[in-house]
PDB file of C-alpha atoms in Angstrom:
ATOM      1  CA  MET H   1      -1.609 -25.295 -46.941  1.00  0.00           C
ATOM      2  CA  ASN H   2      -5.145 -23.967 -47.155  1.00  0.00           C
ATOM      3  CA  ARG H   3      -5.894 -22.756 -43.639  1.00  0.00           C
ATOM      4  CA  SER H   4      -9.626 -22.520 -44.342  1.00  0.00           C
ATOM      5  CA  ARG H   5      -9.763 -26.322 -44.582  1.00  0.00           C
ATOM      6  CA  LEU H   6      -8.199 -26.874 -41.174  1.00  0.00           C
ATOM      7  CA  PRO H   7     -10.413 -27.578 -38.152  1.00  0.00           C
ATOM      8  CA  ALA H   8     -10.433 -24.905 -35.447  1.00  0.00           C
ATOM      9  CA  GLN H   9      -8.260 -27.116 -33.216  1.00  0.00           C
ATOM     10  CA  VAL H  10      -5.412 -27.150 -35.768  1.00  0.00           C
ATOM     11  CA  TRP H  11      -3.405 -24.157 -36.947  1.00  0.00           C
ATOM     12  CA  PRO H  12       0.058 -23.424 -38.411  1.00  0.00           C
ATOM     13  CA  ALA H  13       2.565 -22.648 -35.643  1.00  0.00           C
ATOM     14  CA  ARG H  14       3.387 -19.279 -37.193  1.00  0.00           C
ATOM     15  CA  MET H  15      -0.249 -18.105 -37.015  1.00  0.00           C
ATOM     16  CA  LEU H  16      -2.755 -17.388 -34.280  1.00  0.00           C
ATOM     17  CA  ALA H  17      -5.374 -20.062 -33.777  1.00  0.00           C
ATOM     18  CA  GLN H  18      -8.851 -19.655 -35.206  1.00  0.00           C
ATOM     19  CA  GLN H  19     -10.690 -19.007 -31.945  1.00  0.00           C
ATOM     20  CA  ALA H  20     -14.156 -20.551 -32.215  1.00  0.00           C
ATOM     21  CA  GLN H  21     -15.701 -17.885 -29.979  1.00  0.00           C
ATOM     22  CA  ALA H  22     -14.125 -14.686 -28.711  1.00  0.00           C
ATOM     23  CA  TRP H  23     -15.257 -11.401 -27.215  1.00  0.00           C
ATOM     24  CA  PRO H  24     -13.222  -8.258 -27.985  1.00  0.00           C
ATOM     25  CA  SER H  25     -11.200  -6.966 -25.050  1.00  0.00           C
ATOM     26  CA  GLU H  26     -11.833  -3.470 -26.462  1.00  0.00           C
ATOM     27  CA  HIS H  27      -8.079  -2.815 -26.247  1.00  0.00           C
ATOM     28  CA  PRO H  28      -7.012  -2.803 -29.934  1.00  0.00           C
ATOM     29  CA  ALA H  29      -3.336  -3.505 -29.229  1.00  0.00           C
ATOM     30  CA  LEU H  30      -4.278  -6.518 -27.128  1.00  0.00           C
ATOM     31  CA  ASP H  31      -6.967  -7.831 -29.469  1.00  0.00           C
ATOM     32  CA  ALA H  32      -4.382  -7.872 -32.251  1.00  0.00           C
ATOM     33  CA  GLN H  33      -2.408 -10.446 -30.238  1.00  0.00           C
ATOM     34  CA  LEU H  34      -5.306 -12.612 -29.046  1.00  0.00           C
ATOM     35  CA  PRO H  35      -6.554 -15.593 -31.071  1.00  0.00           C
ATOM     36  CA  GLY H  36      -9.907 -14.666 -32.572  1.00  0.00           C
ATOM     37  CA  GLY H  37      -9.303 -11.013 -31.731  1.00  0.00           C
ATOM     38  CA  GLY H  38     -10.541 -11.154 -28.149  1.00  0.00           C
ATOM     39  CA  TRP H  39     -11.065 -13.012 -24.889  1.00  0.00           C
ATOM     40  CA  PRO H  40     -12.072 -16.650 -25.414  1.00  0.00           C
ATOM     41  CA  LEU H  41     -15.658 -17.622 -24.640  1.00  0.00           C
ATOM     42  CA  ASP H  42     -14.810 -21.304 -24.410  1.00  0.00           C
ATOM     43  CA  GLY H  43     -11.887 -21.494 -22.020  1.00  0.00           C
ATOM     44  CA  LEU H  44     -10.038 -20.191 -19.009  1.00  0.00           C
ATOM     45  CA  VAL H  45      -8.050 -16.954 -19.040  1.00  0.00           C
ATOM     46  CA  GLU H  46      -5.409 -16.845 -16.321  1.00  0.00           C
ATOM     47  CA  LEU H  47      -4.280 -13.390 -15.161  1.00  0.00           C
ATOM     48  CA  LEU H  48      -1.122 -13.335 -13.043  1.00  0.00           C
ATOM     49  CA  GLN H  49       0.145 -10.484 -10.858  1.00  0.00           C
ATOM     50  CA  GLU H  50       2.509  -9.835  -8.001  1.00  0.00           C
ATOM     51  CA  ALA H  51       0.827 -10.404  -4.645  1.00  0.00           C
ATOM     52  CA  GLN H  52       0.582  -6.725  -3.697  1.00  0.00           C
ATOM     53  CA  ALA H  53      -1.054  -5.722  -6.978  1.00  0.00           C
ATOM     54  CA  LEU H  54      -3.356  -8.720  -6.822  1.00  0.00           C
ATOM     55  CA  SER H  55      -4.593  -7.600  -3.401  1.00  0.00           C
ATOM     56  CA  THR H  56      -6.030  -4.340  -4.788  1.00  0.00           C
ATOM     57  CA  GLY H  57      -7.706  -5.574  -7.972  1.00  0.00           C
ATOM     58  CA  ALA H  58      -7.318  -2.146  -9.591  1.00  0.00           C
ATOM     59  CA  SER H  59      -5.518  -3.207 -12.760  1.00  0.00           C
ATOM     60  CA  ILE H  60      -7.914  -6.134 -13.223  1.00  0.00           C
ATOM     61  CA  TRP H  61     -10.808  -3.708 -13.570  1.00  0.00           C
ATOM     62  CA  GLN H  62      -8.744  -1.501 -15.868  1.00  0.00           C
ATOM     63  CA  LEU H  63      -8.057  -4.483 -18.111  1.00  0.00           C
ATOM     64  CA  LEU H  64     -11.460  -6.176 -18.060  1.00  0.00           C
ATOM     65  CA  ALA H  65     -13.964  -3.334 -17.682  1.00  0.00           C
ATOM     66  CA  PRO H  66     -14.238  -2.476 -21.414  1.00  0.00           C
ATOM     67  CA  ALA H  67     -15.108  -6.060 -22.363  1.00  0.00           C
ATOM     68  CA  LEU H  68     -17.532  -6.408 -19.458  1.00  0.00           C
ATOM     69  CA  VAL H  69     -19.284  -3.185 -20.444  1.00  0.00           C
ATOM     70  CA  SER H  70     -19.789  -4.277 -24.048  1.00  0.00           C
ATOM     71  CA  CYS H  71     -20.817  -7.788 -23.031  1.00  0.00           C
ATOM     72  CA  MET H  72     -23.362  -6.524 -20.487  1.00  0.00           C
ATOM     73  CA  ALA H  73     -24.770  -4.105 -23.043  1.00  0.00           C
ATOM     74  CA  ASP H  74     -25.230  -6.884 -25.590  1.00  0.00           C
ATOM     75  CA  ARG H  75     -26.469  -9.723 -23.388  1.00  0.00           C
ATOM     76  CA  PRO H  76     -28.708 -10.181 -20.347  1.00  0.00           C
ATOM     77  CA  GLY H  77     -27.285 -11.712 -17.217  1.00  0.00           C
ATOM     78  CA  GLY H  78     -24.838 -10.953 -14.445  1.00  0.00           C
ATOM     79  CA  VAL H  79     -21.151 -11.053 -13.623  1.00  0.00           C
ATOM     80  CA  VAL H  80     -20.044 -13.172 -10.660  1.00  0.00           C
ATOM     81  CA  LEU H  81     -17.036 -12.152  -8.564  1.00  0.00           C
ATOM     82  CA  VAL H  82     -15.604 -14.960  -6.450  1.00  0.00           C
ATOM     83  CA  ASN H  83     -13.333 -13.974  -3.562  1.00  0.00           C
ATOM     84  CA  ALA H  84     -12.650 -10.459  -4.885  1.00  0.00           C
ATOM     85  CA  PRO H  85     -10.030  -8.699  -2.702  1.00  0.00           C
ATOM     86  CA  HIS H  86     -12.389  -5.784  -2.000  1.00  0.00           C
ATOM     87  CA  VAL H  87     -16.074  -5.088  -2.315  1.00  0.00           C
ATOM     88  CA  PRO H  88     -16.506  -3.260  -5.658  1.00  0.00           C
ATOM     89  CA  PHE H  89     -17.038   0.487  -5.246  1.00  0.00           C
ATOM     90  CA  GLY H  90     -20.247   1.171  -7.157  1.00  0.00           C
ATOM     91  CA  PRO H  91     -19.619   4.794  -8.252  1.00  0.00           C
ATOM     92  CA  ALA H  92     -16.162   3.927  -9.596  1.00  0.00           C
ATOM     93  CA  LEU H  93     -17.583   1.046 -11.631  1.00  0.00           C
ATOM     94  CA  GLN H  94     -20.469   3.186 -12.838  1.00  0.00           C
ATOM     95  CA  ALA H  95     -17.897   5.711 -14.068  1.00  0.00           C
ATOM     96  CA  ARG H  96     -16.406   2.928 -16.193  1.00  0.00           C
ATOM     97  CA  GLY H  97     -19.852   2.059 -17.542  1.00  0.00           C
ATOM     98  CA  ILE H  98     -20.414  -1.098 -15.480  1.00  0.00           C
ATOM     99  CA  ASP H  99     -23.885  -1.645 -14.041  1.00  0.00           C
ATOM    100  CA  SER H 100     -23.016  -2.556 -10.457  1.00  0.00           C
ATOM    101  CA  GLU H 101     -26.520  -3.948  -9.882  1.00  0.00           C
ATOM    102  CA  ARG H 102     -25.615  -6.820 -12.202  1.00  0.00           C
ATOM    103  CA  LEU H 103     -22.581  -7.820 -10.144  1.00  0.00           C
ATOM    104  CA  ILE H 104     -22.856 -10.772  -7.763  1.00  0.00           C
ATOM    105  CA  CYS H 105     -20.147 -10.971  -5.098  1.00  0.00           C
ATOM    106  CA  VAL H 106     -19.354 -14.302  -3.451  1.00  0.00           C
ATOM    107  CA  GLN H 107     -16.988 -14.573  -0.482  1.00  0.00           C
ATOM    108  CA  ALA H 108     -15.937 -17.909   0.986  1.00  0.00           C
ATOM    109  CA  ASP H 109     -13.537 -18.905   3.744  1.00  0.00           C
ATOM    110  CA  SER H 110     -12.018 -21.993   2.144  1.00  0.00           C
ATOM    111  CA  ALA H 111     -10.309 -22.588  -1.190  1.00  0.00           C
ATOM    112  CA  GLN H 112     -12.593 -25.550  -1.848  1.00  0.00           C
ATOM    113  CA  THR H 113     -15.737 -23.453  -1.351  1.00  0.00           C
ATOM    114  CA  ARG H 114     -14.420 -20.736  -3.667  1.00  0.00           C
ATOM    115  CA  LEU H 115     -13.797 -23.318  -6.352  1.00  0.00           C
ATOM    116  CA  TRP H 116     -17.293 -24.740  -5.856  1.00  0.00           C
ATOM    117  CA  ALA H 117     -18.814 -21.251  -6.166  1.00  0.00           C
ATOM    118  CA  ALA H 118     -16.951 -20.619  -9.420  1.00  0.00           C
ATOM    119  CA  GLU H 119     -18.111 -23.954 -10.829  1.00  0.00           C
ATOM    120  CA  GLN H 120     -21.744 -23.266  -9.928  1.00  0.00           C
ATOM    121  CA  ALA H 121     -21.573 -19.818 -11.517  1.00  0.00           C
ATOM    122  CA  LEU H 122     -20.238 -21.318 -14.744  1.00  0.00           C
ATOM    123  CA  ARG H 123     -23.138 -23.766 -14.804  1.00  0.00           C
ATOM    124  CA  CYS H 124     -25.706 -20.971 -14.452  1.00  0.00           C
ATOM    125  CA  ALA H 125     -27.340 -19.880 -17.711  1.00  0.00           C
ATOM    126  CA  ASP H 126     -27.901 -16.347 -16.380  1.00  0.00           C
ATOM    127  CA  VAL H 127     -24.196 -15.656 -15.824  1.00  0.00           C
ATOM    128  CA  LEU H 128     -22.205 -13.753 -18.455  1.00  0.00           C
ATOM    129  CA  ALA H 129     -18.781 -13.812 -16.872  1.00  0.00           C
ATOM    130  CA  VAL H 130     -16.954 -15.162 -13.844  1.00  0.00           C
ATOM    131  CA  LEU H 131     -14.008 -13.382 -12.224  1.00  0.00           C
ATOM    132  CA  ALA H 132     -12.411 -15.604  -9.594  1.00  0.00           C
ATOM    133  CA  TRP H 133      -9.454 -14.870  -7.325  1.00  0.00           C
ATOM    134  CA  LEU H 134      -8.112 -18.382  -6.704  1.00  0.00           C
ATOM    135  CA  PRO H 135      -4.446 -18.115  -5.685  1.00  0.00           C
ATOM    136  CA  GLN H 136      -4.380 -21.642  -4.262  1.00  0.00           C
ATOM    137  CA  ALA H 137      -6.027 -23.411  -7.195  1.00  0.00           C
ATOM    138  CA  ARG H 138      -4.291 -26.545  -8.429  1.00  0.00           C
ATOM    139  CA  ARG H 139      -3.970 -27.755 -11.999  1.00  0.00           C
ATOM    140  CA  MET H 140      -6.809 -30.291 -11.850  1.00  0.00           C
ATOM    141  CA  GLN H 141      -9.127 -27.708 -10.316  1.00  0.00           C
ATOM    142  CA  LEU H 142      -8.311 -25.241 -13.068  1.00  0.00           C
ATOM    143  CA  GLN H 143      -8.929 -27.981 -15.601  1.00  0.00           C
ATOM    144  CA  ARG H 144     -12.487 -28.423 -14.306  1.00  0.00           C
ATOM    145  CA  LEU H 145     -13.128 -24.707 -14.637  1.00  0.00           C
ATOM    146  CA  ASN H 146     -11.653 -24.684 -18.132  1.00  0.00           C
ATOM    147  CA  VAL H 147     -14.033 -27.444 -19.226  1.00  0.00           C
ATOM    148  CA  LEU H 148     -17.054 -25.639 -17.750  1.00  0.00           C
ATOM    149  CA  ALA H 149     -16.283 -22.314 -19.445  1.00  0.00           C
ATOM    150  CA  LYS H 150     -18.708 -22.530 -22.361  1.00  0.00           C
ATOM    151  CA  ASP H 151     -20.159 -19.370 -23.906  1.00  0.00           C
ATOM    152  CA  LYS H 152     -18.944 -17.384 -20.889  1.00  0.00           C
ATOM    153  CA  LEU H 153     -15.974 -15.241 -20.008  1.00  0.00           C
ATOM    154  CA  LEU H 154     -13.863 -16.830 -17.277  1.00  0.00           C
ATOM    155  CA  PHE H 155     -10.934 -15.052 -15.657  1.00  0.00           C
ATOM    156  CA  VAL H 156      -8.938 -16.574 -12.813  1.00  0.00           C
ATOM    157  CA  MET H 157      -6.525 -14.337 -10.915  1.00  0.00           C
ATOM    158  CA  ARG H 158      -3.403 -15.869  -9.354  1.00  0.00           C
ATOM    159  CA  GLU H 159      -0.008 -14.738  -8.101  1.00  0.00           C
ATOM    160  CA  ALA H 160       2.802 -14.170 -10.581  1.00  0.00           C
ATOM    161  CA  ARG H 161       4.852 -17.055  -9.192  1.00  0.00           C
ATOM    162  CA  ALA H 162       2.256 -19.433 -10.668  1.00  0.00           C
ATOM    163  CA  ARG H 163       3.718 -18.673 -14.103  1.00  0.00           C
ATOM    164  CA  TYR H 164       6.222 -21.477 -13.528  1.00  0.00           C
ATOM    165  CA  GLU H 165       3.460 -24.025 -12.908  1.00  0.00           C
ATOM    166  CA  ALA H 166       1.751 -26.017 -15.638  1.00  0.00           C
ATOM    167  CA  SER H 167      -1.745 -24.761 -16.432  1.00  0.00           C
ATOM    168  CA  PRO H 168      -4.621 -25.946 -18.638  1.00  0.00           C
ATOM    169  CA  ALA H 169      -5.530 -22.346 -19.472  1.00  0.00           C
ATOM    170  CA  PRO H 170      -5.305 -21.697 -23.230  1.00  0.00           C
ATOM    171  CA  LEU H 171      -4.493 -18.053 -22.468  1.00  0.00           C
ATOM    172  CA  ARG H 172      -2.180 -16.800 -19.704  1.00  0.00           C
ATOM    173  CA  LEU H 173      -1.128 -13.191 -19.143  1.00  0.00           C
ATOM    174  CA  LEU H 174       1.291 -11.613 -16.681  1.00  0.00           C
ATOM    175  CA  ILE H 175       0.210  -8.090 -15.665  1.00  0.00           C
ATOM    176  CA  GLN H 176       2.809  -5.526 -14.624  1.00  0.00           C
ATOM    177  CA  GLU H 177       1.667  -2.163 -13.286  1.00  0.00           C
ATOM    178  CA  GLY H 178       3.214   1.256 -13.835  1.00  0.00           C
ATOM    179  CA  GLU H 179       2.308   4.386 -15.745  1.00  0.00           C
ATOM    180  CA  ARG H 180       1.018   1.846 -18.253  1.00  0.00           C
ATOM    181  CA  LEU H 181      -0.203  -1.683 -17.876  1.00  0.00           C
ATOM    182  CA  GLU H 182       2.213  -4.091 -19.516  1.00  0.00           C
ATOM    183  CA  LEU H 183       0.805  -7.462 -20.464  1.00  0.00           C
ATOM    184  CA  GLN H 184       3.137 -10.338 -21.172  1.00  0.00           C
ATOM    185  CA  LEU H 185       1.387 -13.130 -23.045  1.00  0.00           C
ATOM    186  CA  LEU H 186       2.871 -16.213 -21.455  1.00  0.00           C
ATOM    187  CA  LYS H 187       0.672 -18.640 -23.362  1.00  0.00           C
ATOM    188  CA  ARG H 188      -1.694 -18.423 -26.310  1.00  0.00           C
ATOM    189  CA  ARG H 189      -2.803 -20.628 -29.172  1.00  0.00           C
ATOM    190  CA  GLY H 190      -0.285 -19.484 -31.716  1.00  0.00           C
ATOM    191  CA  PRO H 191       3.329 -18.310 -31.952  1.00  0.00           C
ATOM    192  CA  PRO H 192       5.057 -16.834 -28.890  1.00  0.00           C
ATOM    193  CA  CYS H 193       4.433 -13.131 -28.299  1.00  0.00           C
ATOM    194  CA  MET H 194       7.951 -11.778 -27.838  1.00  0.00           C
ATOM    195  CA  GLN H 195       7.053  -8.212 -26.834  1.00  0.00           C
ATOM    196  CA  PRO H 196       4.721  -7.120 -24.011  1.00  0.00           C
ATOM    197  CA  VAL H 197       1.510  -5.328 -24.914  1.00  0.00           C
ATOM    198  CA  ALA H 198       1.287  -1.876 -23.318  1.00  0.00           C
ATOM    199  CA  LEU H 199      -2.044  -0.348 -22.345  1.00  0.00           C
ATOM    200  CA  THR H 200      -2.660   3.109 -20.936  1.00  0.00           C
ATOM    201  CA  ALA H 201      -3.281   2.985 -17.197  1.00  0.00           C
ATOM    202  CA  LEU H 202      -6.259   5.338 -17.393  1.00  0.00           C
ATOM    203  CA  PRO H 203      -9.239   5.422 -19.771  1.00  0.00           C
ATOM    204  CA  GLU H 204      -8.871   7.895 -22.628  1.00  0.00           C
ATOM    205  CA  ARG H 205     -11.724  10.145 -21.457  1.00  0.00           C
ATOM    206  CA  LEU H 206     -10.340  10.320 -17.913  1.00  0.00           C
ATOM    207  CA  ARG H 207      -6.818  11.058 -19.147  1.00  0.00           C
ATOM    208  CA  ALA H 208      -8.170  13.911 -21.262  1.00  0.00           C
ATOM    209  CA  LEU H 209     -10.091  15.320 -18.293  1.00  0.00           C
ATOM    210  CA  LEU H 210      -7.071  15.217 -15.993  1.00  0.00           C
ATOM    211  CA  ALA H 211      -4.844  16.776 -18.642  1.00  0.00           C
ATOM    212  CA  SER H 212      -7.282  19.666 -19.097  1.00  0.00           C
ATOM    213  CA  ARG H 213      -7.298  20.357 -15.342  1.00  0.00           C
ATOM    214  CA  ARG H 214      -3.554  20.051 -14.769  1.00  0.00           C
ATOM    215  CA  ARG H 215      -1.619  23.304 -14.509  1.00  0.00           C
ATOM    216  CA  PRO H 216       1.128  23.699 -17.151  1.00  0.00           C
ATOM    217  CA  SER H 217       3.865  23.508 -14.499  1.00  0.00           C
ATOM    218  CA  GLU H 218       2.346  20.532 -12.706  1.00  0.00           C
ATOM    219  CA  PRO H 219       4.043  17.224 -13.515  1.00  0.00           C
ATOM    220  CA  ALA H 220       1.957  14.228 -14.463  1.00  0.00           C
ATOM    221  CA  ARG H 221       1.222  11.824 -11.644  1.00  0.00           C
ATOM    222  CA  SER H 222       0.693   8.125 -11.805  1.00  0.00           C
ATOM    223  CA  PRO H 223      -2.768   6.888 -10.819  1.00  0.00           C
ATOM    224  CA  ALA H 224      -3.023   5.324  -7.386  1.00  0.00           C
ATOM    225  CA  ILE H 225      -5.509   3.345  -5.394  1.00  0.00           C
ATOM    226  CA  ALA H 226      -6.609   4.477  -1.950  1.00  0.00           C
ATOM    227  CA  LEU H 227      -8.240   2.020   0.398  1.00  0.00           C
ATOM    228  CA  SER H 228     -10.973   3.227   2.696  1.00  0.00           C
ATOM    229  CA  ASP H 229     -10.035   2.892   6.366  1.00  0.00           C
ATOM    230  CA  SER H 230     -13.563   2.068   7.434  1.00  0.00           C
ATOM    231  CA  ALA H 231     -14.486  -1.248   8.962  1.00  0.00           C
ATOM    232  CA  LEU H 232     -14.406  -4.312   6.748  1.00  0.00           C
ATOM    233  CA  PRO H 233     -15.286  -4.910   4.008  1.00  0.00           C
ATOM    234  CA  LEU H 234     -12.832  -2.552   2.361  1.00  0.00           C
ATOM    235  CA  GLN H 235     -13.701  -0.715  -0.826  1.00  0.00           C
ATOM    236  CA  ALA H 236     -11.291   0.103  -3.616  1.00  0.00           C
ATOM    237  CA  VAL H 237     -11.628   3.805  -4.432  1.00  0.00           C
ATOM    238  CA  PRO H 238      -9.867   5.522  -7.356  1.00  0.00           C
ATOM    239  CA  GLN H 239      -7.562   8.309  -6.176  1.00  0.00           C
ATOM    240  CA  LEU H 240      -6.967  10.809  -8.949  1.00  0.00           C
ATOM    241  CA  TYR H 241      -4.858  13.436  -7.251  1.00  0.00           C
TER     242      TYR H 241
END
């Protein structure tokens, strides 16, 4: 079978689909497992985590920051955060290369309003990407978001237990935290991914800096997240030591 003659919607089961549009995640090990070599620009990406990890948002930034940086450098427009668990800490994002002035944070009290905000952001021509924390979203609501995701990055964060629910998302990942981020590809357009994809939990430059400062007898420590104890809203602050 000549694969070049197949439409993009059809692919051999043993091969990854020919993603019409994709943006590199900037994680080579992950891009090698994603159809088109990156995050889809024409569909929903569902990121699942345990409730405690989801409430910090730390690993989400670790996973998505490289793609957001390259996308923001290449295109005008902003990134909309819907119902993020904490107000983004500007200096920490700047350290990752993200222009915090191009972030738009939307908080809403009801699940319906959060969904509406995500839909409006996807309809806006000046929006590059939408990151939405929608733990209560139902299948039909996700389907609407999936249809609206055209030429934009769309990531919806939900609890890990949602993995057992049907979803219209063409790409679903389960994130497990530790010394490394382990990504289990639950769903993709192509053959099953039998092994998790492991990513380092810290950027290469930061790991090198910490290693150079660590005394020879000092054991390596896992990165942690400290939450400011000031009045709401809380800010997620990287704790390095």
